[in-house]
Every structure is written in C-alpha cells, then in structure tokens.
PDB file of C-alpha atoms in Angstrom:
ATOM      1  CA  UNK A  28     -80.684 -30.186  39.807  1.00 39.00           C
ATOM      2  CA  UNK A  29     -78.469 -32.551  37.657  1.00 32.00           C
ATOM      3  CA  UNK A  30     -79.244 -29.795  34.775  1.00 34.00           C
ATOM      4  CA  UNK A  31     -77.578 -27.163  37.224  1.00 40.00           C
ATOM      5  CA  UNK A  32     -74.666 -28.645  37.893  1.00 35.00           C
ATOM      6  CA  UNK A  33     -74.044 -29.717  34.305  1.00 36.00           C
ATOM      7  CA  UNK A  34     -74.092 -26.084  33.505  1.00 40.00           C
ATOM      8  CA  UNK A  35     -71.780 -24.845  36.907  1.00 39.00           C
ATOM      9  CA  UNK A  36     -69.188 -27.495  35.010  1.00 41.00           C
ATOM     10  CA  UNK A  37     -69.244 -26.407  31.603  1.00 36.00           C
ATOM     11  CA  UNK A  38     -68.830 -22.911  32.433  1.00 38.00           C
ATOM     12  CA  UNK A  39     -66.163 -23.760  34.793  1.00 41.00           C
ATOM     13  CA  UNK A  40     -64.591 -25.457  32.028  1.00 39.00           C
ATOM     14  CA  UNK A  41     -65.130 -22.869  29.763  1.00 37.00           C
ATOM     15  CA  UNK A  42     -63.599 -20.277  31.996  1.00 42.00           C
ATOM     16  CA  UNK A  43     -60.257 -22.533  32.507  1.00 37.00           C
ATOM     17  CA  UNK A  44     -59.689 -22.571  28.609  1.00 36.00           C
ATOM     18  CA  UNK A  45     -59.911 -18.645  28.307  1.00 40.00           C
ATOM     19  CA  UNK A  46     -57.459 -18.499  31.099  1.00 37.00           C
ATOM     20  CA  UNK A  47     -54.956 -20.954  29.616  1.00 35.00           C
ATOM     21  CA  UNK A  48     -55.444 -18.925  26.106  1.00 36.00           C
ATOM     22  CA  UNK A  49     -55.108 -16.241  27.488  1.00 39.00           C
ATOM     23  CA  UNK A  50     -51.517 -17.150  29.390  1.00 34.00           C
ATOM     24  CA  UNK A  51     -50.268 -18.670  25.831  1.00 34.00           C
ATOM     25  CA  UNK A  52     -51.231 -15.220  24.170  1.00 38.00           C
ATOM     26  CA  UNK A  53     -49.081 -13.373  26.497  1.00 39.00           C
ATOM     27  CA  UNK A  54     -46.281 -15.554  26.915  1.00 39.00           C
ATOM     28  CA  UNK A  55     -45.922 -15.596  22.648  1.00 39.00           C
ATOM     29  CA  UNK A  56     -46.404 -11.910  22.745  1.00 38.00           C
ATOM     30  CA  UNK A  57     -43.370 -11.111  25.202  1.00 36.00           C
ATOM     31  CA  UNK A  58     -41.541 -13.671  23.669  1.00 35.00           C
ATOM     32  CA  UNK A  59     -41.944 -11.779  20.219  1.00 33.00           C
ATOM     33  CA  UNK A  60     -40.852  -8.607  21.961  1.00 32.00           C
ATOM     34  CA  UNK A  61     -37.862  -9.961  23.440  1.00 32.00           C
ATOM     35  CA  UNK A  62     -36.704 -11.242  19.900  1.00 31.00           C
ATOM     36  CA  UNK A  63     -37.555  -8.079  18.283  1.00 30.00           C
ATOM     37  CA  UNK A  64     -35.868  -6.083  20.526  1.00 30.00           C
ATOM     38  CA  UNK A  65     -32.188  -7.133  20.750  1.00 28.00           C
ATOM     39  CA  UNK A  66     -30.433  -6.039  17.519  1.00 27.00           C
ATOM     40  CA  UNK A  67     -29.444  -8.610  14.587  1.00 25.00           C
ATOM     41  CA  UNK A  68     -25.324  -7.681  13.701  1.00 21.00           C
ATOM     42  CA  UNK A  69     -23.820  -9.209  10.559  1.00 23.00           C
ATOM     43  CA  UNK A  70     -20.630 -10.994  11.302  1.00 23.00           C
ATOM     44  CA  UNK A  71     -18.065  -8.853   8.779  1.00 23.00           C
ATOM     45  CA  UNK A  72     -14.480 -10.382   8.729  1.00 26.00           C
ATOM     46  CA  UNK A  73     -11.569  -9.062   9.794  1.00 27.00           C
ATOM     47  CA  UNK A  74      -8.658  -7.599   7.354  1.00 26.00           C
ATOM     48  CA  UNK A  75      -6.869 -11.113   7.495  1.00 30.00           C
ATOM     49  CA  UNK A  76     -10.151 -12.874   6.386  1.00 30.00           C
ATOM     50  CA  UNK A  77     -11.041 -14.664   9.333  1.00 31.00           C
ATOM     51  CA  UNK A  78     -12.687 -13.529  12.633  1.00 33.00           C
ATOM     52  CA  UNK A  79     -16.520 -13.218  13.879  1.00 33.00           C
ATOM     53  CA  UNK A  80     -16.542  -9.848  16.518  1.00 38.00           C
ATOM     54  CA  UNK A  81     -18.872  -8.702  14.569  1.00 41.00           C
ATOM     55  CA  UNK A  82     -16.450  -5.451  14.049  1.00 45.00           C
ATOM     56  CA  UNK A  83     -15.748  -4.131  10.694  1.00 48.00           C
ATOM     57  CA  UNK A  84     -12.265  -3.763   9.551  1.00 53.00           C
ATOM     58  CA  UNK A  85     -11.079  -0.537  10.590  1.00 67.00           C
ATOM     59  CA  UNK A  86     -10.752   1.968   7.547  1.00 88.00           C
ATOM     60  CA  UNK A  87      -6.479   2.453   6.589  1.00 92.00           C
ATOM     61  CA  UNK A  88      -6.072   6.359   6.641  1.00 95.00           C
ATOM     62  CA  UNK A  89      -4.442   7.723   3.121  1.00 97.00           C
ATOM     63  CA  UNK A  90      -0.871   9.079   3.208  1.00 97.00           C
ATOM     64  CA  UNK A  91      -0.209  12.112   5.344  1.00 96.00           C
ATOM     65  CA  UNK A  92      -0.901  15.493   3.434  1.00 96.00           C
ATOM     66  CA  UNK A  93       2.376  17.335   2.516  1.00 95.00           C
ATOM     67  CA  UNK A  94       3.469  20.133   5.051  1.00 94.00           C
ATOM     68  CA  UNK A  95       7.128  21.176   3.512  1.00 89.00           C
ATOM     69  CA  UNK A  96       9.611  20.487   6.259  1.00 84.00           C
ATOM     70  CA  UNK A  97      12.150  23.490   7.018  1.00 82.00           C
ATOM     71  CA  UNK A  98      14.202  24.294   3.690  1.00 81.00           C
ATOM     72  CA  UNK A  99      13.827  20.523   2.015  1.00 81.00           C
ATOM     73  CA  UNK A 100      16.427  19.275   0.183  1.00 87.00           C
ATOM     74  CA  UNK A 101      18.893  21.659   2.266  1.00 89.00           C
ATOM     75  CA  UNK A 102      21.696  18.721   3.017  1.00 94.00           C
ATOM     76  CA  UNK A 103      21.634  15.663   1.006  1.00 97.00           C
ATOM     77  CA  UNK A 104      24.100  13.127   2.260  1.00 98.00           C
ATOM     78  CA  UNK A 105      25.092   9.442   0.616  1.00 98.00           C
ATOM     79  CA  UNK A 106      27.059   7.445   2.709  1.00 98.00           C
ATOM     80  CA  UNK A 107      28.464   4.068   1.698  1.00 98.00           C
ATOM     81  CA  UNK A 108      25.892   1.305   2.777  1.00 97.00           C
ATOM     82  CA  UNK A 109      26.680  -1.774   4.059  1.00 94.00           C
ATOM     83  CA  UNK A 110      26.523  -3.616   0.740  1.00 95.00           C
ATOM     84  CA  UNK A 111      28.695  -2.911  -2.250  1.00 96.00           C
ATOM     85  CA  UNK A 112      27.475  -1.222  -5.184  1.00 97.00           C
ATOM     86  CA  UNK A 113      26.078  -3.740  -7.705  1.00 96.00           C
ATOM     87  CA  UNK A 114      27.171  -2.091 -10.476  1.00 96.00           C
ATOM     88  CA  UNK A 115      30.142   0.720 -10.964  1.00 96.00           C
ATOM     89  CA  UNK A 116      28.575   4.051 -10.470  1.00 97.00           C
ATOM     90  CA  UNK A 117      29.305   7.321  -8.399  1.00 98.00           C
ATOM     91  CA  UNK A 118      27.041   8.695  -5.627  1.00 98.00           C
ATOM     92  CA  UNK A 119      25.269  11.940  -6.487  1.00 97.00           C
ATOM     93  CA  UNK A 120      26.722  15.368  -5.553  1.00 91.00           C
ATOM     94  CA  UNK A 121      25.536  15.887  -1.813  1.00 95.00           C
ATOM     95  CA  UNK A 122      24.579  19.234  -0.413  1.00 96.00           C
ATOM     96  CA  UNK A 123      21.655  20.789  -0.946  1.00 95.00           C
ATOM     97  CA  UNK A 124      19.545  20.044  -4.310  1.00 95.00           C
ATOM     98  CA  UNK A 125      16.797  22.152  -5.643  1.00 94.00           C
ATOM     99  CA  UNK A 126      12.793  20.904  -5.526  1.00 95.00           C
ATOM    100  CA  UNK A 127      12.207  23.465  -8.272  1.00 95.00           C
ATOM    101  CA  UNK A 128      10.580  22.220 -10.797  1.00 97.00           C
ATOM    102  CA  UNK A 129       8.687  20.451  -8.319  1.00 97.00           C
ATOM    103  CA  UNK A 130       8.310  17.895 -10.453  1.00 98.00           C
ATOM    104  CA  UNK A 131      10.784  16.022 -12.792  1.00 98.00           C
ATOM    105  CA  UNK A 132       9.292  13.845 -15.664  1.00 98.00           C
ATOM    106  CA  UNK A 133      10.707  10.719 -16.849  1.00 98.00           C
ATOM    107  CA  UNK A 134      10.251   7.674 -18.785  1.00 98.00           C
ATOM    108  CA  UNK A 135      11.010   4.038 -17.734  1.00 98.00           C
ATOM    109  CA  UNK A 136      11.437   1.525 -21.263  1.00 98.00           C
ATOM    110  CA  UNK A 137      10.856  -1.768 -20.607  1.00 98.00           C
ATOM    111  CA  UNK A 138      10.212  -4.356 -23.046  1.00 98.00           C
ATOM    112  CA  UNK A 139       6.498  -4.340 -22.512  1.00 98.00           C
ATOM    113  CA  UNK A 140       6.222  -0.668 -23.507  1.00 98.00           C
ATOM    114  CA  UNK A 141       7.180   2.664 -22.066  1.00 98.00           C
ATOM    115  CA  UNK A 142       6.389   3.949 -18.617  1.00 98.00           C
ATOM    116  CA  UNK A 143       5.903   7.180 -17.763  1.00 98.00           C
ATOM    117  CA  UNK A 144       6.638   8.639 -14.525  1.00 98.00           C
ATOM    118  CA  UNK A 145       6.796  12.000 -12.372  1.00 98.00           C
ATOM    119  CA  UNK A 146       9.766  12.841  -9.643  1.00 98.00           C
ATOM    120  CA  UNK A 147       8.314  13.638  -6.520  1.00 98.00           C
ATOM    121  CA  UNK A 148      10.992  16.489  -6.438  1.00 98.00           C
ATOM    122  CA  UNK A 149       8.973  18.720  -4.161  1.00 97.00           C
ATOM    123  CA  UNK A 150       8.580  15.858  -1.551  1.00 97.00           C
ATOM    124  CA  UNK A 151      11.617  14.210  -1.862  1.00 98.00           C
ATOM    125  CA  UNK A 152      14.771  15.874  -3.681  1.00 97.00           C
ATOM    126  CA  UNK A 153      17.290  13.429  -2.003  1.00 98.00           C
ATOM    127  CA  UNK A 154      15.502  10.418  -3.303  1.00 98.00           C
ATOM    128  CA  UNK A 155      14.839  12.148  -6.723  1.00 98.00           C
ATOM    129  CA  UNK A 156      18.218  13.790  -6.832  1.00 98.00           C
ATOM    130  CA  UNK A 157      19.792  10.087  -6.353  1.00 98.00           C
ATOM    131  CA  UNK A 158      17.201   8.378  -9.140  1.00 98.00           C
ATOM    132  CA  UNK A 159      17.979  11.044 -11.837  1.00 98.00           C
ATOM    133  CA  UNK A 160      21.944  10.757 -11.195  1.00 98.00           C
ATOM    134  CA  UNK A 161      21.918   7.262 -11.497  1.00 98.00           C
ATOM    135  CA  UNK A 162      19.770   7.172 -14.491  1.00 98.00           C
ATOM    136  CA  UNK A 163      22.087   9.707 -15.885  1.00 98.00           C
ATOM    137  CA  UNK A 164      24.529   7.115 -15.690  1.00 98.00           C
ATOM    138  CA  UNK A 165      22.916   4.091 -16.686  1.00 98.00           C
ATOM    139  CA  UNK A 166      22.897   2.152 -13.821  1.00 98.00           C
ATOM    140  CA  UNK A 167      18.687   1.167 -15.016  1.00 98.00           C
ATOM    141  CA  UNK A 168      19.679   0.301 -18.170  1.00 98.00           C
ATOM    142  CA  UNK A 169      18.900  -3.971 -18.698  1.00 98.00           C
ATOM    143  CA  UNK A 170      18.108  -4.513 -15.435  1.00 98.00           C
ATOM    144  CA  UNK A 171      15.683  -7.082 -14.051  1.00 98.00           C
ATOM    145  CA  UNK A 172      12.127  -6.192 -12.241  1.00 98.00           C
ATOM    146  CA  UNK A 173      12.880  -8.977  -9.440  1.00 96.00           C
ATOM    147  CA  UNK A 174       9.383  -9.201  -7.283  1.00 98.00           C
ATOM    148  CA  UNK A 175       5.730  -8.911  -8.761  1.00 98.00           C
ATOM    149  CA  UNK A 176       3.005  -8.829  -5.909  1.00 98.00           C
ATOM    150  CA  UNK A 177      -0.864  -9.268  -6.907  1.00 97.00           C
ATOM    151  CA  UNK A 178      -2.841  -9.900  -3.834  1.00 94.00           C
ATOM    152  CA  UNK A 179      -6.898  -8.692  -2.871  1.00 91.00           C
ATOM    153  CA  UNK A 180      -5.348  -6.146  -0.975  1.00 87.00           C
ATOM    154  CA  UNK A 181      -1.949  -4.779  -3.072  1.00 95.00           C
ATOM    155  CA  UNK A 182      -0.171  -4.888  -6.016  1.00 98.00           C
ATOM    156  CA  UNK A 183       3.347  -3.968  -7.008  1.00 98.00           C
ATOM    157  CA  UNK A 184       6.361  -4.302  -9.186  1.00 98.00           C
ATOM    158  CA  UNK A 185       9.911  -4.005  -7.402  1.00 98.00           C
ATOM    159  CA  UNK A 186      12.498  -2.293 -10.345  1.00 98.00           C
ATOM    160  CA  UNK A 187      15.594  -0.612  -9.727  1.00 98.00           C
ATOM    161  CA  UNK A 188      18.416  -3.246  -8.937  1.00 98.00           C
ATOM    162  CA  UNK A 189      20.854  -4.119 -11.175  1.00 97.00           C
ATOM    163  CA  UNK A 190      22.026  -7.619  -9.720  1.00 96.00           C
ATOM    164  CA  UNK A 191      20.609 -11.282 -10.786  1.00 95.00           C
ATOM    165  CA  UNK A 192      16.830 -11.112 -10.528  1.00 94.00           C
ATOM    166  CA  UNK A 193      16.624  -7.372 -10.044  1.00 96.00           C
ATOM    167  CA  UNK A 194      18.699  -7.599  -6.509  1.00 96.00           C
ATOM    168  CA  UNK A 195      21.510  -5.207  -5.600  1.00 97.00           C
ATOM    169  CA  UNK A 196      22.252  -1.598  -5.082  1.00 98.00           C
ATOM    170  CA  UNK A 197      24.657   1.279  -5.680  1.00 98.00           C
ATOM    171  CA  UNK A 198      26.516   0.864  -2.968  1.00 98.00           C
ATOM    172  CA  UNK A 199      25.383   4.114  -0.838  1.00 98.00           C
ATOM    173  CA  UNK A 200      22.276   4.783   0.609  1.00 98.00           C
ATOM    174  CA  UNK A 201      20.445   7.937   2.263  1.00 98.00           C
ATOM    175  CA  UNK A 202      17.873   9.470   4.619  1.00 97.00           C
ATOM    176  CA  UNK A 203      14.170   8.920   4.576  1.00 97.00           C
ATOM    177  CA  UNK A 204      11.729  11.527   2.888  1.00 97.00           C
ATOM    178  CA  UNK A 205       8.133  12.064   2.715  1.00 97.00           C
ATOM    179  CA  UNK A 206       5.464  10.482   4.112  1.00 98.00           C
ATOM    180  CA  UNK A 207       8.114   9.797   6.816  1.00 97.00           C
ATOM    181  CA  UNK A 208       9.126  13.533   7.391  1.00 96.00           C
ATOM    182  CA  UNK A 209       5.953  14.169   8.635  1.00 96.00           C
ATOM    183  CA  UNK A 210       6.018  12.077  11.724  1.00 96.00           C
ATOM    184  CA  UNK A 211       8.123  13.075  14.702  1.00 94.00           C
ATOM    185  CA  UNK A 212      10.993  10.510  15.081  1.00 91.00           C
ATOM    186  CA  UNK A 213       9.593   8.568  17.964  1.00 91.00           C
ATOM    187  CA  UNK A 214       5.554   8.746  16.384  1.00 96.00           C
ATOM    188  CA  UNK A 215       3.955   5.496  17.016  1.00 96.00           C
ATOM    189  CA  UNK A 216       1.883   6.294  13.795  1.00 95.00           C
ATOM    190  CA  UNK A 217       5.329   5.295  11.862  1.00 95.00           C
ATOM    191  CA  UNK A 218       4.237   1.672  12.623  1.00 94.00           C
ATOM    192  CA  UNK A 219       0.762   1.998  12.057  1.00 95.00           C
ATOM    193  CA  UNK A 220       0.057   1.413   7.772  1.00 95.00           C
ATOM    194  CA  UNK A 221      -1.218   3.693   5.601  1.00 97.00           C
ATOM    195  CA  UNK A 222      -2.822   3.634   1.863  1.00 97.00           C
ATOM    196  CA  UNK A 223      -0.237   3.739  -0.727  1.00 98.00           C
ATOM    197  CA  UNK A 224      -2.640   4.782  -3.986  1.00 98.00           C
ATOM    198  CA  UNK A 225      -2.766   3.225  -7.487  1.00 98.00           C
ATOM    199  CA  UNK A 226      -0.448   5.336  -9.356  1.00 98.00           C
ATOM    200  CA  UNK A 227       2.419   5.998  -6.694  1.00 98.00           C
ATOM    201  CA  UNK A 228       6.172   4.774  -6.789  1.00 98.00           C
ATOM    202  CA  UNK A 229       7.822   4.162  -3.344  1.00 98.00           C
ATOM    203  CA  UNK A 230      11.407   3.573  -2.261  1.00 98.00           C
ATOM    204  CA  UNK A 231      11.893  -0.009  -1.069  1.00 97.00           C
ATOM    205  CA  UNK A 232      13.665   0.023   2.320  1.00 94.00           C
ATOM    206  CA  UNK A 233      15.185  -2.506   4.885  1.00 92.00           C
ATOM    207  CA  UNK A 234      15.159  -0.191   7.547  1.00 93.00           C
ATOM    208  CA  UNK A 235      15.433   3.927   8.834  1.00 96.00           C
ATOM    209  CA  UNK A 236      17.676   6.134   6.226  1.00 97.00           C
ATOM    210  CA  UNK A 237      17.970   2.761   3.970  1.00 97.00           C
ATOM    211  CA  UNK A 238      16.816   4.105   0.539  1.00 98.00           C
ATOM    212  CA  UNK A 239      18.888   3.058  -2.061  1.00 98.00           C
ATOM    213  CA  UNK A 240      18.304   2.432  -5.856  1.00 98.00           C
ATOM    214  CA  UNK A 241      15.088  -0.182  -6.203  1.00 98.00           C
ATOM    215  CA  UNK A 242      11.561   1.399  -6.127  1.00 98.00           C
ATOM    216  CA  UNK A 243       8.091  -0.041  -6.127  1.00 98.00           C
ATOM    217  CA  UNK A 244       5.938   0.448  -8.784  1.00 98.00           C
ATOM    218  CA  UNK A 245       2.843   0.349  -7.028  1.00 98.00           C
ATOM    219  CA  UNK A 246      -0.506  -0.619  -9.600  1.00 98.00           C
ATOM    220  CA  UNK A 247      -2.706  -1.325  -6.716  1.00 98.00           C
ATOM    221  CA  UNK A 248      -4.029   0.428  -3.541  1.00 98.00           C
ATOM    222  CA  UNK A 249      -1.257  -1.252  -0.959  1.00 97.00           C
ATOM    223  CA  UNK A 250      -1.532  -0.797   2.637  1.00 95.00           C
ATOM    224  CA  UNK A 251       2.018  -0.453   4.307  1.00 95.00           C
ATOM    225  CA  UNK A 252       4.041   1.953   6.863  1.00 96.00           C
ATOM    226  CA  UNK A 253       4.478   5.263   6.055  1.00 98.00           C
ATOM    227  CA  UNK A 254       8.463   4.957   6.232  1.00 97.00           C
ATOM    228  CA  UNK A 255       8.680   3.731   2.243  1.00 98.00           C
ATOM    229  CA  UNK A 256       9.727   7.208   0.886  1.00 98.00           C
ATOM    230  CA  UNK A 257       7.672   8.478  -2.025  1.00 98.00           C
ATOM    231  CA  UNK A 258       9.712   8.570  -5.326  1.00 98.00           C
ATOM    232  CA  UNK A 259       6.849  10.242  -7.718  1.00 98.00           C
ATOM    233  CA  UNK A 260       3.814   8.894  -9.900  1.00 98.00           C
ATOM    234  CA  UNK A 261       3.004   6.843 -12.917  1.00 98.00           C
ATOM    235  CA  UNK A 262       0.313   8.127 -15.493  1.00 98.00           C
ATOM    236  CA  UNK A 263      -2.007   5.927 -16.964  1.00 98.00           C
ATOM    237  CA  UNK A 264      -0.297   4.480 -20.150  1.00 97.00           C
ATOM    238  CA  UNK A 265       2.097   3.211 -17.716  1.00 98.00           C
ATOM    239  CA  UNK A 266      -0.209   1.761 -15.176  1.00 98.00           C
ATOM    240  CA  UNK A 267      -1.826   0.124 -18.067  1.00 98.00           C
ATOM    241  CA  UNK A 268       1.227  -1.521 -18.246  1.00 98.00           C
ATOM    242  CA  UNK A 269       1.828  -2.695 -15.519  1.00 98.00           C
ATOM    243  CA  UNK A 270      -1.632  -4.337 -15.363  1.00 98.00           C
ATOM    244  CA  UNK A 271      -0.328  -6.213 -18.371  1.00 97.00           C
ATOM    245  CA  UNK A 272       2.423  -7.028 -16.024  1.00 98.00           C
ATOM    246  CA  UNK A 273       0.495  -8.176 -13.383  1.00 97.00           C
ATOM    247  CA  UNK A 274      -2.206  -9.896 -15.866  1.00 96.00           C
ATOM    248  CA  UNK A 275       0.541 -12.390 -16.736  1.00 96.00           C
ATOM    249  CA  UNK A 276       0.654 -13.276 -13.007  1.00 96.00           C
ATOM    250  CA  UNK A 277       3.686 -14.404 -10.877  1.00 97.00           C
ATOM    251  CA  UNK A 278       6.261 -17.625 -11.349  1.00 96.00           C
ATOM    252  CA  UNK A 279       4.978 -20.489  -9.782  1.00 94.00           C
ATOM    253  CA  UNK A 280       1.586 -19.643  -9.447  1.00 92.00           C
ATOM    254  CA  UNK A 281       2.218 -17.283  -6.029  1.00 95.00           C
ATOM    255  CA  UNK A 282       1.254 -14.353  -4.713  1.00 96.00           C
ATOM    256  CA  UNK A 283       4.929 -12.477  -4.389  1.00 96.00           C
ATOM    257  CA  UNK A 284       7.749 -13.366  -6.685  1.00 97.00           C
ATOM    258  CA  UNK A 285       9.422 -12.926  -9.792  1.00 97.00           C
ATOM    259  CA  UNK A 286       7.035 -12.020 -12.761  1.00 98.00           C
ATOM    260  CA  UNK A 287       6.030 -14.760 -15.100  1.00 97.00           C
ATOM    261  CA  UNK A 288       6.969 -13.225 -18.062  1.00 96.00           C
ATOM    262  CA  UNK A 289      10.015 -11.308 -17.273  1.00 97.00           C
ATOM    263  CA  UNK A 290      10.268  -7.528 -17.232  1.00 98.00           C
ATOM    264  CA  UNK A 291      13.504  -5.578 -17.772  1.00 98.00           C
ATOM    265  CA  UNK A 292      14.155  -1.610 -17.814  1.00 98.00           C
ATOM    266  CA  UNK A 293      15.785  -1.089 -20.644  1.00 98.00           C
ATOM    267  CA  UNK A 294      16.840   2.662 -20.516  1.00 98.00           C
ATOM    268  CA  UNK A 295      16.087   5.563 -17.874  1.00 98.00           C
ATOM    269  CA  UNK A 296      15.680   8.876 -20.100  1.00 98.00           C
ATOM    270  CA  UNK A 297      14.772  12.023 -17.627  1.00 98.00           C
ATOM    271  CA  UNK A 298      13.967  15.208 -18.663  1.00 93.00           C
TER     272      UNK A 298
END
C-alpha cells in the first residue's frame, strides 16, 4: 500500500516537472521569434551630423543637364548695380554675344602657380562675355582671393574682387545663366541645393540677376542652390592648386575666411 502511493507521488511529481519544462521551452522559443522577427535599423545621421530617425541623408541631385534655352546669349544687358565699381572699368558691349567657340580658355596667375580654366561660353555667354571684357582690361590683375572654405561637405576659393580682401565689384551687374535657366521662374527646385562638382567655377551672387565680377573656385563637391551661375571649369594643374590653397588652411583656424597664406591673381590672359 505505502509502496503504491509512493509511486502515484513520484510520478505525479514527475509529470508536473515535464509540464513546467515544457511551458519554459515554449515561452523562450516565442520569445526568440519575436526578437528575430522585428528588423534591426542602424541609426545613420542626418546631413547636419546629428539626428537618430534612422533615415539616411537624402542623396543631393547633380546640376541640371544643359537644354539650350531659345537663341542664348541673344540680349545681354549690364545695368549699373547698386554698388559702385571698385575699380575704373567699362561694362561690356551689350546685345547679343556669340557661344561659338563654346568654350573660351583662359589662364588665372596667381602667386602659387598658374590656373587654368575653361569659359562656359555655351552655357553662359553673358557671364563669360562680362569675365573676358574685364580681364581684357585688367580689372583681375593684383587682386585679393578674399574667402577660402574647407568643410566635410565643400570647398571653395572666392576670386574676382578687386577691393581690400578681395571685396568689391565693377559697378554693373547682369542676369542669371545656367543651371538657373533651366528652372521656370517660380520652380520651387530653385531653393532646393544641388551638387556643384570638383572642377567647376560659379558666379557668387547676393540675389536674382546679381552676377557681377567675383567667382568661386570650387575644389570640392559643394552642395548649394542652383541660382550660382556657372562661369566654366578648372583642369587639374589648377585644382592641384588650389588644394595647395586649401592645404594651408584658413586664418584663424576656421572653416570660412580669408586664406592663411594669401592668394592674389596676378594677371587674367584669355585666349
């Protein structure tokens, strides 16, 4: 009897340990199934650095591809800006200027060494038709390169004004040219930024139709709006230059300012 019930008990006992095995097995076994099951995203910062969406940056589109507007070049105008010219020199002839050759090569001396360049004369004749004139006239010649930028995403050199620390003008300005031709006046895109390449030289602006004698020298990719009109390119002895340029760094220890060694044009010879 007492042999009986011993055994009813440890079978009891026995079946009570299966069950609570049994119960731990499953629950470990959904819980693993759960985990696996919901997806693991890597936190990738935004653009500014900072941020955990888990969103990547959104890719910057290149510049617009080049549709020729209707007859280019057709009516260049150069109205008196709002700031005196820096330096005594007469606008270009307006009217309509010629994009053929399509291309104008030129040279840029500075005292770190000779950079060569190409006119965008295709894309923009008013721009290019300005730039030669006043080179023509020496309105480059010992002037000051006033800003270097060197950041992680852009790099540039700002040339072209005459004035104390490369500021200044000629004392006329004119309309905007390509990329910004290729949006329709009222495009949002034209406040939306785009990839300025390594290599390209773009108009500095302070607003719509505000070109006016200093350009960017632009050494590395730089995201901005596509209303900085596209002057031509720079070949590779030149941007080896200018990554010289920016090697040296910027005054002060900054991102954005004047260059730490200074830089000066010292003649404009087109042609």
């Amino acid at each position: 009897m007492l042999l009986g019930v011993v055994g009813a008990s440890v079978l009891a006992l026995v079946a009570v340990v299966a069950l609570v095995i049994a119960l731990v097995t499953r629950d470990d076994g959904a819980g693993t199934s759960a985990a696996s099951s919901t997806p693991v995203r890597e936190v990738v910062p935004n653009r500014a650095g900072a941020g955990s969406t888990g969103a990547a940056a959104p890719t910057v589109p290149p510049l617009p591809a080049f549709a020729p507007p209707t007859d280019p070049g057709v009516n260049c105008q150069y109205p008196p800006s709002s700031e005196p010219a820096s330096k005594p020199v007469n606008p270009p002839p307006a009217g309509k200027v010629s994009t053929d050759p399509p291309e104008i090569p030129a040279i840029l001396s500075t005292n770190f060494g000779d950079i060569g360049i190409r006119l965008a004369n295709a894309e923009s004749p008013c721009a290019v038709n300005s730039f030669t004139s006043l080179a023509r006239q020496q309105f480059f010649d010992n002037s000051e390169c006033g800003r270097l930028t060197v950041q992680p995403d852009g790099g540039m050199l700002l040339c072209g004004g005459p004035g104390p620390e490369g500021s200044g003008g000629p004392g006329y300005e004119f309309a905007d040219e390509y990329p910004t031709d290729q949006y329709a006046p009222a495009d949002p895109a034209l406040r939306q930024t785009v990839l300025y390449p390594r290599g390209t030289i773009a108009l500095a602006t302070v607003g719509p139709n505000s070109n006016g004698s200093q350009f960017n020298l632009v050494f590395k990719d730089t995201e901005m709006e596509p209303t900085s009109t596209v002057l031509g390119s720079i070949d590779e002895t030149g941007l080896a230059i200018l990554d010289k340029i920016a090697g040296a760094g910027v005054a002060g220890d900054r991102q954005t300012g004047m260059p730490a060694s200074t830089v000066t044009i010292k003649s404009v010879r087109v042609g």
